[in-house]
Coordinates of C-alpha atoms (C1' of nucleotides) in Angstrom, one line a residue:
Chain A
X20 CA 0.3 -36.4 5.8
X21 CA -1.6 -35.3 2.7
X22 CA -1.0 -31.8 1.7
X23 CA -4.2 -29.8 1.0
X24 CA -3.4 -26.2 0.4
X25 CA -5.9 -23.6 -0.3
X26 CA -5.8 -20.2 -2.0
X27 CA -8.7 -18.0 -1.0
X28 CA -9.1 -14.7 -2.8
X29 CA -11.9 -12.2 -2.3
X30 CA -13.9 -11.4 -5.4
X31 CA -13.0 -7.7 -5.4
X32 CA -12.0 -7.5 -9.0
X33 CA -9.0 -9.1 -10.5
X34 CA -5.9 -11.2 -9.6
X35 CA -3.2 -9.0 -8.2
X36 CA 0.4 -10.0 -9.1
X37 CA 1.1 -10.4 -5.3
X38 CA -1.9 -12.7 -5.0
X39 CA -0.7 -14.6 -8.0
X40 CA 2.6 -15.2 -6.2
X41 CA 0.9 -16.4 -3.1
X42 CA -1.2 -18.7 -5.2
X43 CA 1.8 -19.9 -7.2
X44 CA 3.9 -20.7 -4.2
X45 CA 1.0 -22.6 -2.6
X46 CA 0.4 -24.4 -5.9
X47 CA 4.1 -25.4 -6.2
X48 CA 4.1 -26.6 -2.6
X49 CA 1.0 -28.7 -3.1
X50 CA 2.3 -30.2 -6.3
X51 CA 5.8 -30.8 -4.9
X52 CA 4.3 -32.9 -2.1
X53 CA 1.7 -34.6 -4.3
X54 CA -1.2 -32.9 -2.6
X55 CA -4.2 -31.0 -3.6
X56 CA -4.6 -27.3 -4.4
X57 CA -8.0 -25.8 -3.5
X58 CA -9.6 -22.6 -4.6
X59 CA -12.1 -21.0 -2.3
X60 CA -13.9 -17.7 -2.7
X61 CA -14.0 -15.5 0.4
X62 CA -17.0 -13.3 -0.3
X63 CA -18.3 -12.5 3.1
X64 CA -17.9 -8.8 2.5
X65 CA -20.7 -8.3 0.1
X66 CA -20.2 -4.6 -0.1
X67 CA -16.9 -5.0 -1.8
X68 CA -17.9 -7.7 -4.2
X69 CA -17.4 -6.9 -7.9
X70 CA -19.6 -8.8 -10.5
X71 CA -17.6 -11.0 -12.7
X72 CA -14.6 -11.0 -10.4
X73 CA -14.6 -14.7 -9.7
X74 CA -14.5 -15.5 -13.4
X75 CA -11.8 -13.0 -13.9
X76 CA -9.6 -14.3 -11.1
X77 CA -10.0 -17.9 -12.3
X78 CA -9.1 -16.8 -15.9
X79 CA -5.9 -15.2 -14.7
X80 CA -5.0 -18.3 -12.6
X81 CA -5.6 -20.5 -15.6
X82 CA -3.5 -18.3 -17.8
X83 CA -0.6 -18.6 -15.4
X84 CA -1.1 -22.4 -15.4
X85 CA -2.2 -22.6 -11.8
X86 CA -4.9 -25.2 -11.8
X87 CA -7.0 -26.3 -8.9
X88 CA -8.3 -29.7 -7.8
X89 CA -11.4 -28.4 -6.0
X90 CA -13.1 -25.0 -6.4
X91 CA -16.3 -23.2 -7.1
X92 CA -16.5 -24.2 -10.7
X93 CA -15.2 -27.8 -10.5
X94 CA -16.7 -28.6 -7.1
X95 CA -15.2 -31.2 -4.9
X96 CA -16.0 -33.4 -1.8
X97 CA -16.0 -30.5 0.7
X98 CA -18.0 -27.9 -1.1
X99 CA -19.5 -25.4 -1.5
X100 CA -16.4 -23.4 -2.2
X101 CA -18.0 -20.0 -1.9
X102 CA -18.3 -18.8 1.7
X103 CA -21.7 -17.0 1.4
X104 CA -23.1 -20.4 0.5
X105 CA -21.9 -21.8 3.8
X106 CA -23.5 -19.2 6.1
X107 CA -25.4 -21.5 8.3
X108 CA -22.3 -23.4 9.2
X109 CA -20.6 -20.2 10.6
X110 CA -23.6 -19.2 12.6
X111 CA -23.8 -22.7 14.1
X112 CA -20.2 -22.6 15.2
X113 CA -20.3 -19.0 16.4
X114 CA -23.1 -20.0 18.7
X115 CA -21.2 -23.0 19.8
X116 CA -18.4 -20.7 20.9
X117 CA -20.8 -18.5 22.8
X118 CA -22.4 -21.4 24.6
X119 CA -19.0 -22.8 25.5
X120 CA -17.7 -19.5 26.9
X121 CA -15.2 -18.6 24.2
X122 CA -17.2 -15.8 22.7
X123 CA -20.0 -13.4 23.6
X124 CA -22.7 -11.3 22.1
X125 CA -22.0 -7.6 21.8
X126 CA -24.8 -5.1 21.4
X127 CA -22.8 -2.0 20.9
X128 CA -24.3 0.2 18.2
X129 CA -22.1 1.8 15.5
X130 CA -22.5 5.2 17.3
X131 CA -21.5 3.6 20.6
X132 CA -18.5 2.1 19.0
X133 CA -17.5 5.4 17.5
X134 CA -17.6 7.1 20.9
X135 CA -15.6 4.3 22.4
X136 CA -13.0 4.6 19.6
X137 CA -12.6 8.3 20.2
X138 CA -12.4 7.9 24.0
X139 CA -9.8 5.1 23.8
X140 CA -7.8 6.9 21.2
X141 CA -7.4 9.8 23.5
X142 CA -5.6 7.4 25.8
X143 CA -3.5 6.1 23.0
X144 CA -5.4 2.9 22.7
X145 CA -6.2 2.1 19.1
X146 CA -8.1 -1.2 19.8
X147 CA -11.4 0.6 19.4
X148 CA -13.3 -1.6 21.9
X149 CA -13.5 -1.5 25.6
X150 CA -15.0 -5.0 26.1
X151 CA -18.1 -3.6 27.7
X152 CA -20.3 -6.6 26.8
X153 CA -17.7 -9.2 27.6
X154 CA -19.1 -10.0 31.0
X155 CA -22.6 -8.7 30.5
X156 CA -25.1 -10.6 32.8
X157 CA -26.9 -13.4 31.1
X158 CA -30.4 -12.0 32.0
X159 CA -29.6 -8.6 30.4
X160 CA -28.3 -10.3 27.3
X161 CA -31.5 -12.3 27.1
X162 CA -33.5 -9.1 27.6
X163 CA -31.7 -7.2 24.8
X164 CA -32.1 -10.2 22.5
X165 CA -35.8 -10.4 23.3
X166 CA -36.1 -6.7 22.3
X167 CA -34.6 -7.8 18.9
X168 CA -31.5 -5.7 19.3
X169 CA -28.9 -6.5 16.7
X170 CA -25.6 -7.9 18.0
X171 CA -22.3 -9.2 16.8
X172 CA -20.4 -12.2 18.3
X173 CA -16.9 -11.3 19.6
X174 CA -14.1 -13.6 20.6
X175 CA -13.2 -13.6 24.3
X176 CA -9.5 -13.1 23.9
X177 CA -7.4 -14.2 26.9
X178 CA -6.4 -11.1 28.9
X179 CA -3.1 -12.3 30.0
X180 CA -0.3 -14.6 28.8
X181 CA 1.0 -15.0 25.4
X182 CA 0.1 -16.6 22.0
X183 CA 2.8 -18.1 20.0
X184 CA 2.1 -18.2 16.2
X185 CA 4.0 -20.8 14.2
X186 CA 4.8 -19.5 10.8
X187 CA 6.4 -21.7 8.2
X188 CA 8.5 -18.8 6.9
X189 CA 9.5 -17.0 10.1
X190 CA 9.3 -19.6 12.8
X191 CA 7.7 -18.8 16.1
X192 CA 6.3 -15.3 16.6
X193 CA 5.1 -14.4 20.1
X194 CA 2.3 -12.0 20.9
X195 CA 1.2 -10.6 24.3
X196 CA -2.5 -11.4 24.7
X197 CA -3.0 -8.2 26.5
X198 CA -2.3 -6.4 23.3
X199 CA -5.0 -8.1 21.4
X200 CA -8.7 -7.1 21.3
X201 CA -12.0 -9.0 21.2
X202 CA -12.4 -9.3 17.5
X203 CA -15.8 -9.6 15.8
X204 CA -16.4 -13.1 14.5
X205 CA -20.0 -12.9 13.4
X206 CA -21.4 -9.6 12.0
X207 CA -24.8 -8.3 12.8
X208 CA -26.0 -9.3 9.3
X209 CA -25.3 -12.9 10.2
X210 CA -22.3 -13.3 8.0
X211 CA -19.0 -14.2 9.5
X212 CA -15.8 -12.2 9.4
X213 CA -12.8 -13.7 7.7
X214 CA -11.4 -14.7 11.0
X215 CA -14.2 -17.1 11.8
X216 CA -15.0 -18.2 8.3
X217 CA -11.5 -19.3 7.3
X218 CA -10.9 -21.4 10.4
X219 CA -14.2 -23.2 10.0
X220 CA -13.7 -23.7 6.3
X221 CA -10.2 -24.8 6.6
X222 CA -11.2 -27.3 9.2
X223 CA -14.1 -28.8 7.3
X224 CA -12.2 -28.7 4.0
X225 CA -9.4 -30.6 5.7
X226 CA -6.9 -28.0 4.8
X227 CA -3.3 -28.8 5.9
X228 CA -1.4 -25.7 4.7
X229 CA -2.3 -22.1 4.1
X230 CA -0.5 -19.4 2.1
X231 CA -1.7 -15.9 2.7
X232 CA -0.4 -12.4 2.8
X233 CA 1.8 -11.0 5.5
X234 CA -0.9 -8.6 6.6
X235 CA -2.5 -11.5 8.3
X236 CA 0.3 -12.1 10.7
X237 CA -0.9 -9.6 13.2
X238 CA -4.3 -11.3 13.5
X239 CA -2.8 -14.8 13.5
X240 CA -2.9 -15.0 17.3
X241 CA -6.7 -14.7 17.1
X242 CA -6.8 -17.5 14.5
X243 CA -4.6 -19.7 16.7
X244 CA -6.8 -19.1 19.7
X245 CA -9.8 -20.0 17.6
X246 CA -8.3 -23.3 16.6
X247 CA -7.6 -24.0 20.2
X248 CA -11.1 -23.1 21.4
X249 CA -12.6 -25.4 18.8
X250 CA -10.2 -28.1 19.7
X251 CA -9.4 -28.7 16.1
X252 CA -6.1 -29.6 14.6
X253 CA -4.5 -26.5 13.2
X254 CA -3.0 -26.3 9.6
X255 CA 0.4 -24.9 8.9
X256 CA 0.4 -21.2 8.1
X257 CA 2.8 -19.5 5.7
X258 CA 2.7 -15.7 5.6
X259 CA 4.1 -14.5 2.3
X260 CA 6.3 -11.4 2.6
X261 CA 4.8 -8.3 1.2
X262 CA 5.6 -7.0 -2.2
X263 CA 6.7 -3.4 -2.2
X264 CA 6.6 -0.7 -4.8
X265 CA 9.7 -0.6 -6.9
X266 CA 10.7 2.6 -5.2
X267 CA 10.6 0.6 -2.0
X268 CA 7.9 2.9 -0.6
X269 CA 4.7 1.3 0.4
X270 CA 3.2 -2.0 -0.6
X271 CA 2.3 -2.9 -4.1
X272 CA -1.0 -4.5 -3.0
X273 CA -2.5 -1.1 -2.4
X274 CA -2.2 -0.4 -6.1
X275 CA -5.1 -1.6 -8.1
X276 CA -3.7 -1.0 -11.6
X277 CA -0.6 -0.3 -13.5
X278 CA 1.2 2.9 -12.8
X279 CA 4.6 4.6 -13.5
X280 CA 7.2 4.6 -10.8
X281 CA 10.4 6.3 -11.9
X282 CA 11.4 4.8 -15.2
X283 CA 9.3 1.7 -14.8
X284 CA 5.9 0.9 -16.0
X285 CA 4.7 -1.1 -13.0
X286 CA 2.1 -3.7 -13.8
X287 CA -0.1 -5.0 -11.0
X288 CA -2.9 -7.1 -12.4
X289 CA -2.1 -10.4 -14.0
X290 CA -4.3 -9.4 -16.9
X291 CA -2.1 -6.4 -17.5
X292 CA 0.9 -8.6 -18.0
X293 CA -1.0 -10.6 -20.6
X294 CA -2.0 -7.4 -22.4
X295 CA 1.5 -6.1 -22.4
X296 CA 2.8 -9.1 -24.3
X297 CA 4.3 -11.2 -21.5
X298 CA 4.2 -14.9 -21.6
X299 CA 2.6 -16.8 -18.8
X300 CA 5.7 -18.9 -18.2
X301 CA 7.7 -15.7 -18.1
X302 CA 5.4 -14.2 -15.5
X303 CA 5.6 -17.3 -13.4
X304 CA 9.4 -17.3 -13.7
X305 CA 9.4 -13.6 -12.7
X306 CA 7.3 -13.9 -9.6
X307 CA 8.7 -17.3 -8.5
X308 CA 12.2 -15.8 -8.3
X309 CA 11.5 -13.2 -5.8
X310 CA 11.5 -14.2 -2.2
X311 CA 12.6 -17.6 -3.3
X312 CA 15.4 -18.9 -5.4
X313 CA 15.8 -22.1 -7.2
X314 CA 18.7 -23.1 -5.1
X315 CA 21.4 -22.9 -7.7
X316 CA 22.1 -19.9 -9.9
X317 CA 19.5 -20.8 -12.5
X318 CA 17.5 -17.7 -13.4
X319 CA 15.5 -18.8 -16.3
X320 CA 13.2 -21.8 -15.6
X321 CA 9.8 -23.2 -16.0
X322 CA 7.7 -23.8 -13.0
X323 CA 7.5 -27.5 -13.7
X324 CA 11.2 -27.8 -13.7
X325 CA 11.6 -26.0 -10.4
X326 CA 8.6 -27.3 -8.4
X327 CA 10.4 -30.4 -7.2
X328 CA 12.8 -28.2 -5.4
X329 CA 10.2 -25.8 -3.9
X330 CA 9.5 -25.5 -0.2
X331 CA 7.6 -22.8 1.6
X332 CA 10.1 -23.1 4.4
X333 CA 12.7 -21.7 2.0
X334 CA 10.8 -18.5 1.3
X335 CA 12.8 -15.4 2.3
X336 CA 10.8 -13.4 5.0
X337 CA 12.0 -10.0 3.9
X338 CA 9.7 -7.7 2.0
X339 CA 10.8 -7.0 -1.6
X340 CA 9.8 -5.3 -4.7
X341 CA 9.4 -7.1 -8.0
X342 CA 12.5 -6.6 -10.3
X343 CA 10.6 -5.1 -13.3
X344 CA 14.0 -4.3 -14.9
X345 CA 14.4 -8.1 -15.3
X346 CA 11.0 -8.7 -16.7
X347 CA 11.7 -8.0 -20.4
X348 CA 14.9 -10.0 -20.3
X349 CA 13.1 -13.0 -18.7
X350 CA 10.3 -12.8 -21.3
X351 CA 12.8 -12.5 -24.1
X352 CA 14.6 -15.6 -22.9
X353 CA 11.3 -17.6 -22.8
X354 CA 10.4 -16.3 -26.3
X355 CA 13.7 -17.6 -27.6
X356 CA 13.0 -21.0 -26.1
X357 CA 9.6 -21.2 -27.7
X358 CA 8.6 -23.4 -30.6
X359 CA 8.1 -21.2 -33.7
X360 CA 4.6 -22.4 -34.2
X361 CA 3.6 -21.7 -30.6
X362 CA 5.2 -18.3 -30.8
X363 CA 3.4 -17.5 -34.1
X364 CA 0.1 -18.4 -32.4
X365 CA 1.0 -16.3 -29.4
X366 CA 1.8 -13.3 -31.6
X367 CA -1.2 -13.5 -33.9
X368 CA -3.7 -11.8 -31.5
X369 CA -1.3 -9.0 -31.0
X370 CA -1.0 -8.4 -34.7
X371 CA -4.7 -8.6 -35.1
X372 CA -5.2 -6.1 -32.3
X373 CA -2.9 -3.8 -34.3
X374 CA -5.2 -4.2 -37.2
X375 CA -3.1 -6.6 -39.3
X376 CA -4.8 -9.4 -41.1
X377 CA -2.4 -12.4 -40.8
X378 CA -2.4 -16.1 -41.3
X379 CA -0.2 -18.4 -39.3
X380 CA 1.8 -19.6 -42.4
X381 CA 2.8 -16.1 -43.3
X382 CA 3.8 -15.4 -39.7
X383 CA 5.7 -18.6 -39.5
X384 CA 7.9 -17.5 -42.3
X385 CA 9.2 -14.5 -40.4
X386 CA 8.9 -15.6 -36.7
X387 CA 12.0 -17.7 -36.5
X388 CA 14.1 -14.8 -37.8
X389 CA 12.7 -12.3 -35.3
X390 CA 12.5 -14.5 -32.3
X391 CA 15.8 -13.5 -30.8
X392 CA 15.0 -9.8 -30.8
X393 CA 11.5 -10.0 -29.4
X394 CA 11.2 -9.0 -25.8
X395 CA 7.4 -8.6 -25.7
X396 CA 4.7 -10.0 -27.9
X397 CA 3.4 -6.5 -28.4
X398 CA 6.6 -5.5 -30.2
X399 CA 5.8 -7.9 -33.0
X400 CA 3.4 -5.4 -34.5
X401 CA 6.2 -2.9 -34.7
X402 CA 8.7 -5.4 -36.0
X403 CA 6.4 -6.6 -38.7
X404 CA 4.9 -3.2 -39.6
X405 CA 7.0 -3.1 -42.7
X406 CA 5.5 -6.4 -43.8
X407 CA 1.8 -5.9 -43.0
X408 CA 1.3 -2.2 -43.3
X409 CA -0.5 -0.9 -46.4
X410 CA 1.2 2.4 -46.1
X411 CA 4.6 1.8 -47.6
X412 CA 6.1 5.3 -47.2
X413 CA 8.6 5.7 -44.5
X414 CA 9.8 9.2 -44.0
X415 CA 13.6 8.6 -44.4
X416 CA 16.0 11.3 -45.1
X417 CA 19.4 11.2 -46.8
X418 CA 21.0 11.4 -43.4
X419 CA 19.2 8.2 -42.3
X420 CA 20.4 6.4 -45.4
X421 CA 24.0 7.3 -45.5
X422 CA 26.9 6.6 -43.1
X423 CA 30.4 7.9 -42.7
X424 CA 31.6 4.8 -44.5
X425 CA 28.8 5.2 -47.0
X426 CA 28.8 8.6 -48.6
X427 CA 25.9 9.7 -50.8
X428 CA 27.3 8.7 -54.2
X429 CA 28.2 5.2 -53.3
X430 CA 25.0 4.8 -51.3
X431 CA 23.0 5.6 -54.4
X432 CA 25.2 3.0 -56.3
X433 CA 24.6 0.4 -53.6
X434 CA 20.9 0.8 -53.3
X435 CA 20.4 0.8 -57.1
X436 CA 22.6 -2.3 -57.6
X437 CA 20.5 -4.1 -55.0
X438 CA 17.4 -3.0 -56.7
X439 CA 18.6 -4.2 -60.1
X440 CA 19.6 -7.5 -58.6
X441 CA 16.3 -8.1 -56.9
X442 CA 14.5 -7.2 -60.1
X443 CA 16.6 -9.5 -62.4
X444 CA 17.8 -12.4 -60.4
X445 CA 16.4 -15.7 -61.6
X446 CA 16.5 -17.2 -58.1
X447 CA 15.2 -15.1 -55.2
X448 CA 16.1 -17.1 -52.1
X449 CA 17.9 -16.4 -48.8
X450 CA 21.3 -17.7 -50.0
X451 CA 21.3 -15.8 -53.3
X452 CA 20.2 -12.6 -51.6
X453 CA 22.8 -13.0 -48.9
X454 CA 25.7 -13.6 -51.3
X455 CA 24.9 -10.9 -53.8
X456 CA 23.8 -8.2 -51.4
X457 CA 26.9 -8.8 -49.2
X458 CA 29.1 -8.5 -52.2
X459 CA 27.4 -5.2 -53.2
X460 CA 27.8 -3.9 -49.7
X461 CA 31.5 -4.7 -49.6
X462 CA 32.1 -2.9 -52.9
X463 CA 30.3 0.2 -51.8
X464 CA 31.7 1.1 -48.4
X465 CA 35.0 2.9 -47.8
X466 CA 36.1 0.2 -45.4
X467 CA 35.2 -2.6 -47.8
X468 CA 33.0 -4.1 -45.1
X469 CA 29.4 -4.9 -45.8
X470 CA 28.2 -4.0 -42.3
X471 CA 27.5 -0.3 -42.6
X472 CA 25.7 -0.7 -45.9
X473 CA 23.6 -3.6 -44.6
X474 CA 22.5 -1.6 -41.5
X475 CA 21.3 1.2 -43.7
X476 CA 19.7 -1.3 -46.1
X477 CA 17.7 -2.6 -43.2
X478 CA 16.3 0.9 -42.7
X479 CA 15.7 1.4 -46.4
X480 CA 13.7 -1.9 -46.7
X481 CA 11.9 -2.0 -43.4
X482 CA 11.9 1.6 -42.3
X483 CA 13.0 0.3 -38.9
X484 CA 16.1 0.5 -36.9
X485 CA 15.3 -2.9 -35.3
X486 CA 13.8 -5.5 -37.4
X487 CA 14.1 -9.1 -38.4
X488 CA 17.4 -9.7 -40.3
X489 CA 17.6 -7.8 -43.5
X490 CA 17.8 -10.7 -45.9
X491 CA 14.9 -12.5 -44.3
X492 CA 13.0 -9.2 -44.4
X493 CA 13.6 -8.8 -48.1
X494 CA 12.6 -12.3 -48.8
X495 CA 9.4 -12.0 -46.7
X496 CA 8.6 -8.8 -48.4
X497 CA 8.9 -10.2 -51.9
X498 CA 10.5 -8.8 -55.0
X499 CA 7.9 -6.2 -56.0
X500 CA 7.6 -4.5 -52.6
X501 CA 11.4 -4.6 -52.0
X502 CA 12.0 -2.9 -55.3
X503 CA 9.3 -0.4 -54.6
X504 CA 10.9 0.6 -51.4
X505 CA 14.4 0.8 -52.9
X506 CA 13.0 3.1 -55.6
X507 CA 11.5 5.3 -52.9
X508 CA 14.8 5.5 -51.1
X509 CA 16.7 6.2 -54.3
X510 CA 14.3 9.1 -55.1
X511 CA 15.2 10.7 -51.8
X512 CA 18.9 10.3 -52.4
X513 CA 18.8 11.5 -56.0
X514 CA 17.0 14.7 -55.2
X515 CA 19.6 15.2 -52.5
X516 CA 22.3 14.7 -55.1
X517 CA 20.7 17.3 -57.4
X518 CA 20.4 19.7 -54.6
X519 CA 24.1 19.3 -53.8
X520 CA 25.0 19.7 -57.5
X521 CA 22.8 22.8 -57.8
X522 CA 24.7 24.8 -55.2
Chain B
rG2 C1' 0.9 5.9 20.0
rC3 C1' 1.0 0.4 20.7
rC4 C1' 2.1 -4.6 18.6
rC5 C1' 4.7 -7.5 14.9
rU6 C1' 8.2 -8.3 11.0
rC7 C1' 12.4 -7.4 8.0
rA8 C1' 17.7 -5.4 6.9
rU9 C1' 23.9 -8.4 1.5
rC10 C1' 26.0 -4.6 -5.0
rG11 C1' 21.2 0.5 -8.1
rU12 C1' 17.5 -3.9 -8.3
rC13 C1' 16.3 -9.5 -7.5
rU14 C1' 19.2 -12.8 -4.8
rA15 C1' 23.2 -17.0 -2.9
rG16 C1' 25.1 -17.4 1.8
rG17 C1' 22.8 -21.1 8.1
rG18 C1' 30.4 -19.5 12.6
rG19 C1' 36.1 -20.8 9.3
rA20 C1' 35.4 -23.1 2.1
rC21 C1' 33.8 -15.2 1.4
rC22 C1' 39.6 -9.8 0.3
rA23 C1' 31.2 -12.3 -0.2
rG24 C1' 28.9 -15.9 -5.5
rG25 C1' 24.9 -15.4 -9.5
rA26 C1' 21.3 -12.6 -12.4
rC27 C1' 19.2 -7.9 -14.4
rG28 C1' 20.7 -3.2 -15.4
rU29 C1' 25.1 0.0 -16.5
rA30 C1' 30.2 0.6 -19.1
rA31 C1' 34.0 -1.3 -22.4
rG32 C1' 35.5 -5.0 -25.9
rC33 C1' 34.6 -9.2 -29.3
rC34 C1' 31.4 -11.3 -32.9
rU35 C1' 27.8 -10.0 -36.4
rU36 C1' 23.3 -9.3 -41.7
rU37 C1' 26.8 -2.1 -37.2
rC38 C1' 19.8 -3.3 -34.3
rA39 C1' 18.8 -7.6 -31.4
rA40 C1' 20.9 -12.0 -29.6
rG41 C1' 25.5 -14.3 -28.0
rC42 C1' 30.5 -14.2 -25.7
rU43 C1' 34.4 -11.7 -22.5
rU44 C1' 35.8 -8.0 -19.0
rA45 C1' 34.8 -4.0 -15.5
rA46 C1' 32.6 -0.9 -11.6
rA47 C1' 29.2 -2.2 -7.7
rA48 C1' 27.1 -4.7 -1.3
rC49 C1' 27.3 -7.5 4.2
rC50 C1' 22.7 -0.4 7.9
rG51 C1' 25.5 1.3 12.7
rG52 C1' 27.3 0.1 17.6
rA53 C1' 28.3 -3.2 21.4
rG54 C1' 28.8 -8.3 22.8
rU55 C1' 29.6 -14.1 22.3
rU56 C1' 33.7 -16.8 19.9
rC57 C1' 40.4 -18.5 18.5
rG58 C1' 37.2 -16.8 14.4
rA59 C1' 30.8 -13.5 12.6
rA60 C1' 27.6 -11.5 6.5
rU61 C1' 26.1 -15.7 9.5
rC62 C1' 24.5 -16.0 16.9
rU63 C1' 22.8 -12.2 21.0
rC64 C1' 21.5 -7.2 22.5
rC65 C1' 20.8 -2.0 21.6
rG66 C1' 20.1 1.7 18.0
rU67 C1' 18.6 3.2 13.1
rG68 C1' 15.9 2.5 8.8
rA69 C1' 12.0 0.2 6.0
rG70 C1' 7.5 -2.4 6.0
rG71 C1' 2.9 -4.7 8.0
rG72 C1' -1.2 -4.4 11.5
rC73 C1' -4.4 -1.9 15.2
rA74 C1' -12.9 -2.2 11.0
rC75 C1' -19.5 -5.4 12.0
rC76 C1' -12.6 -5.4 5.1
rA77 C1' -10.5 -9.3 3.5

RNA sequence: GCCCUCAUCGUCUAGGGGACCAGGACGUAAGCCUUUCAAGCUUAAAACCGGAGUUCGAAUCUCCGUGAGGGCACCA
């Protein structure tokens, strides 16, 4: 069997991280079995449509590396891939259902429906519809139609018995038909509801597998009944478990943008992950590892490496939250594995956004040294602030620049020796810096170890607690600027010395 | 209210009747290493929701509770 799996978002704005996971799992499944992955736009609710949403969703999918074989932009043999462009098809089949006794026209007005809802609710019935037009006499239907009364088409749900929904993740799920209502298939504006549209499209697009959110499981019996009524071969359904808020309260899909939950900044749109400096391969890794695991204990992987092992049947049915606490670590791991040039290219836009003019070559000189400490691309601007900022004054105090193993007097000696060395050395390269500065450091601390001095030197030269390694930083800065910074620091310390002496 | 789903360390997970005094990862703590940050390495604390069954044996199967989540639109 050829796998043809579709992902069908609604153009209501952006790609949600949960939707991205549904898409990614579908994509992995299709690729694993050598099938096709199809993108279809479900825009039958025109009220909720947001301009530009389709492009935005496609951009996020592409960023994540989820490509499609057929879709609204690339076309394909079963198009169009946008539902509103297929309206006549749905109308035709809705009427086929009516003519064959599987559905009926319902003329209830919104006011009538509202009354019904209230009356039924009083009896504890939340279905909202009492089936009053289900067996309406044909003459009367014709009469109302002749008067031009608007109507919807509703499915004639079996009143008794049971519908068994086969789900790839959960297995068989049984529903009592008596619990189900006569859902609307075709709205009075002539457009179909999701229920009708997806069945017709999946059939005519020869879809074999569907990944969709768990919220569809409760209407799945309707969908199964529809397949049966049409007499078409039904695709396999996989209902993805819901993603919860990190606090475990409520589902994440209700959130439309990033928010703070406890100590975590929770990102929800794929574009937010990009803005916050996460790599697409890290985001893929992050979402692929919840609700599914690679089978061994491998935590860091690329999608390509793990796709051959992927199966929708292995997806864990329990709802979960995304482990945001792992995200920075995962991203850092992927950054470490990156080629320096690729990393420099990835960092560049973030530096530019911070207002630094950079060229790739200058970046390449420092990127390898800072790679291991970078968790998010956005941090690069902070790390490299010392290099690119025009403002070279850091507000460091004597306390910042000394250490219990590095008292004031020897600190002054140490910084000035380093300055003199930088100024006068004939060769200014990594090895020379490393040798000389380490030696100075050892001579200047009470323990005879360079460590404490070098830690403070980092601060003196870069103004930062965390930075690329000191020697690399000094090299990247160049002699003139390094000397200038050391002089600055010496000024602070010397005035501290005078103050102490004056007392 | 009704229907449906789910339930292992704080979090993400492995586990499909004996290989489990439950394994991995993040985070946390301690130590090592080091250009005292970061990274890396080592160690530690930390879980089978509760109760009944089935079975020689249950984290694993069944039932009941409890808890959490989803659904009950002319939205998807």
